[in-house]
Amino acid sequence: MSFAPPPRWSPWMHPLAWCLLWMLAHVASRVAVSPALELDEAEQALWSQTLAWGYGSQPPLYTWLQAGWFALLGPSVLALSSLKFMLLGLTLVLVWRTALPLMPERAALWAAASLLLIPAMGWESLRDLTHSVLLTCLVAATWWALLRQLRQPRPAGFALLGLLLGLGMLSKYSFALFAAVLGGALLSLPAGRALLRERGAWWLPVLALLVVLPHGLWLLEHWQAASAPTMGKLQSVGDQHPVVRGVLSLAKAVLANLLLFALLALVAFRSGWWRPTPPPAVAEPSPGPGLSDSVLPLFGRYVLLLALALAALVVVGGVTHIKGRWLYPLLCTVPLMAFAWRPGLAGHRGGRLFGGMLLGMAVLVWLALSLRVWANGQRGAPDELNEPVAALAGALRAAGYDGRSPIVAGDAVLAGQLRLQFVQAPVSVCKVPAPQATPPTEPPAGACAVEVLRGGANQRWLQVARGAPQPPSGWWHTPALPTTAVTLELPYLHAKAGQPPMRYQFLWHPALAAPPAASPRSPNPLPSP
């Protein structure tokens, strides 16, 4: 069957207007809350200084987008936040558009808005995630493009699918699991195999390969550096058998994603889930089999193959630790699948309650995010967004820093924060060794100095660390430069009475003075260590 076309919306009631309002509210809140950054934001501020085929353990697409957006808006919290919420808003729109041919308009809106009931989307993505946000957007785009092809195969549609698959691999490596599961589900169905025999299907693998190839060559060259951090995150320690730990971790991750949606949908629609009713507003029957006849089996095969693939990762692959947010992109279409399975819920009397729950959750999360920096300060646990980076920048300027010379920071978060405060300065990271590390696990400052002093003896540079304890003297030391750091103690943006201040240490190295009228024995202006 086919459903009636979407009703004509007034400009202020159109779903796109509500989505835009949601995006603008979160961007405004993030900009107003703090000029400081959390880890993922700071990494983007830092990495986007240069364009590369890869960044550590992450593929490059998000950082490329962020670098381009910085070029338009300038490095700022606004540029960081607006890019992310454009991707989040696009994800909601894509899920909505994917759902429209499968269910009435009302249910399609619920399918999209229900993503806000998945904590990885409704909280974590709004707070600090980056690559997972782009990955989820491209997963939603792939579903949308695939269902369009099932409805009306065209060569241009295959090219679009190939482009999306390639971009997905450049967003986050876990897209490979999604693509494999979706491809397997498609090939397991007669309709899917028939689709891949249509004219122009060859565009799909060709474009996907062309998009991925340059990064793939980079990945082969940097495999150890790119894979080691991820492999380490997939392991946990404990007394239980590894398979038991893996199964329990997988179950917790799945529940963390879907439990809230399942509970609220059950409260609202109750027996409507197992007592199907005809959907409202049905248009004239379509002349042939409806899209649902091919899509519902595809959804079922996808869920089955995904469950098998995740189980294989645990049992065969030895994975013992799985975070809920890692599974979110793979599970983001579950609400859509649920409402496609029961489109008749669009006419259920519990729909008004469910819509109210969705709206209430959106408002509640916005308030919580807007107030969390203040609340964390008041309870004596100030977070990174509470750090006084604007005051730090003012103190560094007052100490003589020119705002353009290279900066070496003690960690990535501080580096990203300074990058936004001094947009003309190149910023790099030289991690402060852990106090208990014996021998130190990070290179001494000499390694950093070699990088920043390439300009010669007249190169100015700034070295900054944060927190306690103070970095060891070896972190600061370089030949011919002072070794006594200046300590700053600055109050947090929000803190309860008696809260210890945030501590920073820095050394500003102005250009070395020219040597006095020289002695032929001293051609080198740098004093000996």
XYZ file of C-alpha atoms in Angstrom:
529
model
C 0.000 0.000 0.000
C 1.048 3.619 -0.368
C 0.399 6.399 2.049
C -1.052 9.802 1.439
C 1.453 12.535 0.578
C 2.552 14.757 3.440
C 0.061 17.491 4.319
C 0.788 21.102 3.501
C 2.422 22.631 6.511
C 2.336 26.260 7.523
C 5.900 27.666 7.572
C 6.051 27.707 11.359
C 4.627 24.224 11.828
C 6.692 22.422 9.212
C 8.955 19.693 10.656
C 11.977 21.386 9.087
C 11.191 24.579 11.016
C 11.087 22.637 14.295
C 14.338 20.902 13.411
C 15.989 24.249 12.642
C 14.719 25.670 15.944
C 16.174 22.694 17.811
C 19.537 23.146 16.108
C 19.694 26.900 16.735
C 18.724 26.475 20.387
C 21.563 24.033 21.011
C 24.140 26.067 19.100
C 23.172 29.224 20.991
C 23.347 27.361 24.291
C 26.772 25.883 23.559
C 28.226 29.234 22.518
C 26.802 30.963 25.575
C 27.788 28.306 28.103
C 31.577 28.403 27.809
C 34.511 29.320 25.542
C 36.322 26.184 26.758
C 36.253 22.842 24.946
C 35.809 19.169 25.690
C 38.072 16.487 24.249
C 36.449 15.806 20.860
C 35.958 19.505 20.190
C 39.549 20.260 21.193
C 40.893 17.537 18.909
C 39.055 19.048 15.951
C 40.342 22.521 16.777
C 43.863 21.084 16.893
C 43.771 18.654 13.938
C 42.072 21.075 11.552
C 45.226 23.201 11.423
C 46.485 20.882 8.678
C 44.844 18.667 6.065
C 45.952 15.040 6.114
C 44.753 11.645 4.873
C 44.255 10.501 8.460
C 44.512 11.721 12.037
C 45.808 9.209 14.553
C 43.211 6.477 14.908
C 40.496 8.410 13.062
C 39.718 8.812 9.354
C 39.825 12.362 8.000
C 36.370 13.393 6.769
C 35.073 15.178 9.875
C 38.313 17.118 10.277
C 38.223 18.134 6.601
C 34.694 19.447 7.068
C 35.712 21.257 10.234
C 38.721 22.846 8.522
C 36.483 24.099 5.730
C 33.936 25.458 8.192
C 36.702 27.191 10.152
C 37.822 28.796 6.891
C 34.331 30.313 6.521
C 33.532 31.256 10.130
C 36.977 31.343 11.731
C 38.142 28.988 14.511
C 35.536 29.357 17.250
C 33.075 27.538 19.463
C 30.373 28.704 17.049
C 32.078 26.974 14.121
C 32.596 23.771 16.115
C 29.036 23.643 17.400
C 27.231 24.726 14.235
C 28.905 22.072 12.073
C 27.975 19.317 14.483
C 24.354 20.417 14.840
C 23.964 20.759 11.089
C 24.954 17.103 10.837
C 22.627 16.140 13.680
C 19.748 18.056 12.094
C 20.467 16.462 8.718
C 20.363 13.036 10.382
C 16.882 13.723 11.747
C 15.684 14.978 8.357
C 17.098 11.951 6.525
C 15.400 9.497 8.901
C 12.137 11.416 8.496
C 12.391 11.360 4.704
C 13.306 7.659 4.747
C 10.227 6.902 6.832
C 7.686 8.881 4.775
C 7.083 6.235 2.062
C 6.685 3.531 4.709
C 4.171 5.047 7.119
C 1.835 7.984 7.680
C 3.343 11.429 8.229
C 2.696 11.402 11.952
C 4.549 8.128 12.491
C 7.419 9.302 10.266
C 7.918 12.295 12.556
C 7.978 9.998 15.585
C 10.505 7.721 13.884
C 12.894 10.649 13.421
C 12.294 12.338 16.758
C 12.702 9.035 18.602
C 16.423 9.283 17.929
C 16.456 11.798 20.785
C 15.439 8.928 23.098
C 18.679 7.095 22.299
C 21.219 8.441 24.833
C 24.096 8.447 22.361
C 22.080 10.855 20.192
C 19.944 12.604 22.776
C 22.837 13.355 25.152
C 26.327 12.202 24.162
C 26.220 13.529 20.595
C 24.884 16.865 21.785
C 27.588 17.099 24.441
C 30.877 16.147 22.804
C 30.928 13.542 19.999
C 32.173 14.353 16.479
C 33.107 11.360 14.278
C 30.148 9.326 15.545
C 27.838 12.214 14.603
C 29.089 12.177 11.015
C 28.979 8.377 10.898
C 25.329 8.324 11.991
C 24.440 10.981 9.426
C 25.987 8.907 6.638
C 24.286 5.727 7.882
C 20.939 7.556 7.703
C 21.822 8.904 4.255
C 22.697 5.395 3.043
C 19.357 4.002 4.198
C 17.537 6.883 2.502
C 19.416 6.436 -0.772
C 18.965 2.655 -0.748
C 15.210 2.845 -0.218
C 14.973 5.364 -3.069
C 16.764 2.870 -5.296
C 14.438 0.054 -4.271
C 11.506 2.271 -5.176
C 12.917 3.583 -8.466
C 16.329 2.255 -9.588
C 18.447 4.775 -11.510
C 22.155 4.923 -12.439
C 22.508 8.226 -10.599
C 21.125 6.551 -7.495
C 23.812 3.866 -7.623
C 26.449 6.578 -7.984
C 25.023 8.341 -4.935
C 25.089 5.094 -2.957
C 28.719 4.499 -3.916
C 29.641 8.031 -2.884
C 27.900 7.606 0.475
C 29.607 4.277 1.129
C 32.992 5.828 0.404
C 32.316 8.860 2.581
C 31.067 6.563 5.328
C 34.421 4.808 5.422
C 36.090 8.229 5.701
C 33.885 9.132 8.663
C 34.601 6.246 11.043
C 35.934 2.744 10.498
C 32.918 1.070 12.098
C 30.996 2.057 8.964
C 32.574 -1.054 7.415
C 30.521 -3.245 9.767
C 27.332 -1.393 8.849
C 28.066 -1.655 5.127
C 28.847 -5.364 5.383
C 25.664 -6.131 7.338
C 23.479 -4.015 5.054
C 25.052 -5.565 1.958
C 24.520 -9.049 3.306
C 20.897 -8.287 4.111
C 20.343 -6.908 0.625
C 21.946 -9.877 -1.124
C 19.898 -12.314 0.937
C 16.658 -11.070 -0.654
C 15.451 -11.548 -4.246
C 14.543 -7.854 -4.478
C 18.039 -6.902 -3.367
C 19.750 -9.165 -5.861
C 17.485 -7.867 -8.616
C 18.397 -4.297 -7.686
C 22.095 -4.984 -8.090
C 21.445 -6.291 -11.618
C 19.859 -3.017 -12.702
C 21.508 -0.742 -15.260
C 24.255 1.402 -13.744
C 24.823 -0.736 -10.645
C 28.549 -0.803 -11.437
C 28.776 2.830 -10.354
C 28.312 1.753 -6.727
C 31.582 -0.194 -6.184
C 33.607 2.016 -8.534
C 32.775 5.310 -6.797
C 33.076 3.789 -3.337
C 36.557 2.489 -4.162
C 37.697 5.772 -5.725
C 36.620 7.739 -2.646
C 38.272 5.365 -0.182
C 41.463 4.556 -2.091
C 43.715 7.500 -1.070
C 42.897 7.096 2.603
C 43.200 3.321 2.285
C 46.781 3.690 1.069
C 47.513 5.999 4.002
C 45.911 3.489 6.387
C 48.100 0.651 5.148
C 51.166 2.762 5.794
C 50.011 3.827 9.282
C 48.131 0.666 10.279
C 49.739 0.209 13.671
C 49.185 3.795 14.796
C 45.604 3.812 13.473
C 44.496 0.440 14.842
C 46.275 0.109 18.194
C 44.145 2.641 20.159
C 40.903 1.102 18.875
C 41.963 -2.464 19.627
C 42.893 -1.466 23.151
C 39.445 0.045 23.755
C 37.748 -3.230 22.820
C 39.297 -5.095 25.737
C 38.405 -5.137 29.428
C 39.725 -6.957 32.463
C 37.780 -8.980 34.971
C 37.385 -12.300 36.712
C 34.744 -13.638 34.335
C 35.438 -15.597 31.182
C 36.168 -13.243 28.246
C 33.105 -14.408 26.326
C 30.877 -13.787 29.360
C 32.346 -10.305 29.782
C 31.813 -9.616 26.089
C 28.218 -10.841 26.057
C 27.341 -8.822 29.157
C 28.996 -5.720 27.709
C 27.140 -6.174 24.413
C 23.813 -6.605 26.189
C 24.393 -3.468 28.264
C 25.315 -1.501 25.146
C 22.165 -2.573 23.293
C 19.954 -1.786 26.286
C 21.656 1.569 26.773
C 20.625 2.492 23.238
C 17.100 1.113 23.016
C 15.665 0.737 26.518
C 14.355 4.298 26.926
C 12.681 4.292 23.517
C 11.169 0.856 24.163
C 9.791 1.859 27.580
C 8.266 5.163 26.469
C 6.826 3.647 23.283
C 5.308 0.815 25.324
C 3.814 3.240 27.847
C 2.288 5.347 25.071
C 0.991 2.674 22.691
C 0.601 -0.286 25.043
C -1.077 -3.199 23.258
C -0.945 -1.376 19.919
C 2.409 -3.001 19.331
C 0.979 -6.527 19.223
C -2.598 -5.696 18.150
C -2.068 -4.036 14.769
C -4.680 -1.611 13.440
C -5.000 -0.342 9.856
C -3.028 2.855 9.279
C -5.023 6.043 8.829
C -5.128 8.250 5.767
C -4.448 5.498 3.262
C -4.336 6.642 -0.309
C -5.422 4.605 -3.282
C -3.656 1.250 -3.426
C -0.512 1.182 -5.469
C -0.703 -0.915 -8.669
C 2.009 -3.358 -7.591
C 3.622 -4.561 -4.409
C 4.271 -1.702 -2.018
C 7.671 -0.569 -0.899
C 6.998 -2.070 2.523
C 6.826 -5.536 0.959
C 10.530 -5.366 0.141
C 11.736 -3.064 2.912
C 10.308 -4.910 5.925
C 12.152 -8.141 5.062
C 15.297 -6.055 4.503
C 14.912 -4.547 7.970
C 14.455 -7.999 9.483
C 17.510 -9.442 7.729
C 19.576 -6.411 8.747
C 18.719 -6.848 12.431
C 19.397 -10.589 12.274
C 22.757 -10.228 10.524
C 23.772 -7.377 12.828
C 23.068 -9.550 15.868
C 25.124 -12.373 14.368
C 27.994 -10.039 13.484
C 28.129 -8.542 16.981
C 27.981 -11.998 18.535
C 30.861 -13.097 16.290
C 32.937 -10.109 17.422
C 32.515 -11.299 21.002
C 32.831 -15.051 20.568
C 35.339 -15.232 17.708
C 36.973 -11.819 17.776
C 37.544 -11.762 21.539
C 35.917 -8.345 22.071
C 35.089 -7.895 25.757
C 34.224 -4.196 25.993
C 31.549 -2.418 23.919
C 30.306 1.093 24.629
C 26.718 2.028 23.917
C 27.689 4.961 21.711
C 29.682 2.624 19.450
C 26.481 0.747 18.576
C 24.272 3.794 18.152
C 24.972 4.341 14.429
C 24.166 0.681 13.794
C 20.913 0.902 15.758
C 19.752 4.415 14.892
C 17.079 3.174 12.484
C 15.445 0.799 14.990
C 12.648 3.311 15.834
C 11.999 3.714 12.106
C 11.843 -0.060 11.726
C 9.429 -0.305 14.641
C 6.978 2.224 13.205
C 7.316 0.721 9.716
C 6.321 -2.604 11.266
C 3.263 -1.003 12.924
C 2.253 2.015 10.794
C -1.230 1.817 12.281
C 0.126 3.360 15.481
C -0.166 6.715 13.724
C -3.868 6.602 14.588
C -3.436 5.235 18.108
C -4.834 7.294 20.965
C -1.445 7.144 22.675
C 0.162 9.141 19.906
C -0.454 12.472 21.609
C 1.214 11.177 24.768
C 4.199 9.875 22.821
C 4.600 13.172 20.976
C 4.469 15.014 24.274
C 7.153 12.727 25.691
C 9.405 13.466 22.719
C 8.933 17.209 23.025
C 9.428 17.093 26.791
C 12.622 15.075 26.438
C 14.018 17.529 23.873
C 13.353 20.489 26.168
C 14.653 18.688 29.253
C 17.935 17.743 27.556
C 18.411 21.310 26.285
C 17.940 22.659 29.799
C 20.284 20.056 31.272
C 23.019 20.852 28.764
C 22.572 24.574 29.264
C 22.864 24.290 33.047
C 25.361 21.461 33.451
C 28.483 23.647 33.557
C 26.990 25.765 36.339
C 25.629 22.680 38.124
C 28.965 20.845 37.993
C 30.682 23.880 39.462
C 28.169 24.201 42.269
C 28.518 20.572 43.293
C 32.297 20.873 43.499
C 33.119 18.947 40.325
C 34.002 21.570 37.691
C 34.540 19.997 34.277
C 36.582 21.062 31.271
C 33.940 23.553 30.135
C 34.418 25.318 33.488
C 38.063 26.062 32.820
C 38.907 29.787 32.628
C 40.499 29.753 29.181
C 39.616 33.372 28.407
C 41.303 34.493 31.640
C 44.295 32.302 30.803
C 44.591 33.919 27.373
C 44.481 37.366 28.963
C 47.200 36.425 31.443
C 49.427 35.075 28.676
C 49.026 38.277 26.685
C 49.831 40.310 29.774
C 53.016 38.256 30.206
C 54.139 39.328 26.740
C 52.862 36.581 24.453
C 52.307 38.062 20.994
C 49.396 35.815 19.915
C 51.218 34.523 16.818
C 54.244 32.549 17.981
C 54.076 28.730 18.202
C 52.431 27.190 21.259
C 53.305 23.835 22.796
C 50.581 22.555 25.150
C 50.739 19.741 27.677
C 47.597 17.944 26.455
C 45.139 17.954 23.567
C 42.303 19.695 25.418
C 44.486 22.613 26.439
C 45.959 22.761 22.930
C 42.508 22.987 21.349
C 41.406 25.657 23.798
C 44.476 27.778 23.075
C 43.964 27.272 19.351
C 40.630 29.091 19.585
C 42.021 31.836 21.830
C 45.012 32.517 19.545
C 43.762 31.757 16.047
C 46.947 32.995 14.335
C 49.277 30.766 16.357
C 50.294 27.223 15.357
C 49.580 24.895 18.289
C 51.124 21.485 18.972
C 50.985 18.967 21.814
C 53.826 17.556 23.885
C 52.103 15.465 26.537
C 53.177 15.932 30.123
C 54.458 12.572 31.426
C 52.278 10.816 33.963
C 53.763 11.296 37.472
C 53.992 7.545 38.032
C 55.604 6.804 34.663
C 59.073 5.308 35.128
C 60.700 5.830 32.758
C 58.561 8.666 31.335
C 56.175 7.461 28.664
C 56.238 10.735 26.730
C 59.179 12.492 25.090
C 60.957 15.198 27.090
C 60.517 18.805 26.140
C 63.630 18.685 24.032
C 61.651 16.759 21.408
C 59.045 19.519 21.319
C 61.677 22.224 21.240
C 63.272 20.742 18.156
C 59.934 21.174 16.375
C 59.144 24.727 17.459
C 62.663 26.119 17.217
C 63.064 25.333 13.550
C 62.919 29.057 12.923
C 66.299 29.459 14.589
C 67.494 31.351 17.616
C 65.096 34.256 17.069
C 62.002 32.007 17.185
C 59.551 32.985 19.901
C 57.433 30.278 21.487
C 55.113 29.553 24.376
C 54.872 26.380 26.447
C 51.783 25.811 28.630
C 50.570 23.013 30.907
C 47.552 22.730 33.152
C 46.530 21.028 36.354
C 48.539 19.490 39.144
C 51.100 18.233 39.834
C 53.403 20.584 37.971
C 55.205 19.016 34.977
C 58.684 17.692 35.752
C 61.581 20.008 35.063
C 62.673 17.896 32.106
C 59.429 18.767 30.335
C 60.397 22.431 30.281
C 64.114 22.186 29.731
C 65.795 23.090 26.466
C 69.263 24.497 25.941
C 69.563 28.253 26.352
C 66.058 28.699 27.735
C 64.891 29.322 31.321
C 63.655 26.365 33.326
C 61.490 28.084 35.939
C 57.847 28.104 34.873
C 55.352 30.773 35.886
C 52.360 29.412 37.805
C 48.880 30.879 37.396
C 45.909 30.113 39.637
C 42.645 31.223 38.070
C 39.088 30.704 39.366
C 36.758 28.412 37.451
C 33.884 29.952 35.519
C 31.435 28.484 38.034
C 32.482 27.067 41.370
C 31.183 26.817 44.912
C 32.864 28.725 47.704
C 36.215 27.257 48.694
C 36.796 25.478 45.397
C 40.557 25.358 44.656
C 41.397 27.359 41.531
C 42.528 25.949 38.212
C 46.308 25.860 37.962
C 48.368 26.545 34.868
C 52.111 26.738 34.299
C 53.724 28.481 31.359
C 56.998 29.688 29.928
C 57.061 32.471 27.343
C 60.270 32.421 25.379
C 60.767 35.726 23.577
C 63.294 35.999 20.810
C 66.800 35.816 22.134
C 68.636 39.111 22.171
C 71.312 39.574 19.574
C 74.769 38.916 20.980
C 77.029 41.825 21.782
C 79.561 42.834 19.186
C 80.804 39.571 18.654
C 83.766 37.750 19.626
C 85.009 35.539 16.816
C 85.067 32.676 19.302
C 81.324 32.893 19.911
C 79.537 32.663 16.579
C 76.590 30.890 18.175
C 74.176 33.242 20.043
C 72.722 30.350 22.081
C 74.469 29.978 25.431
C 75.655 26.553 26.438
C 73.333 24.396 28.506
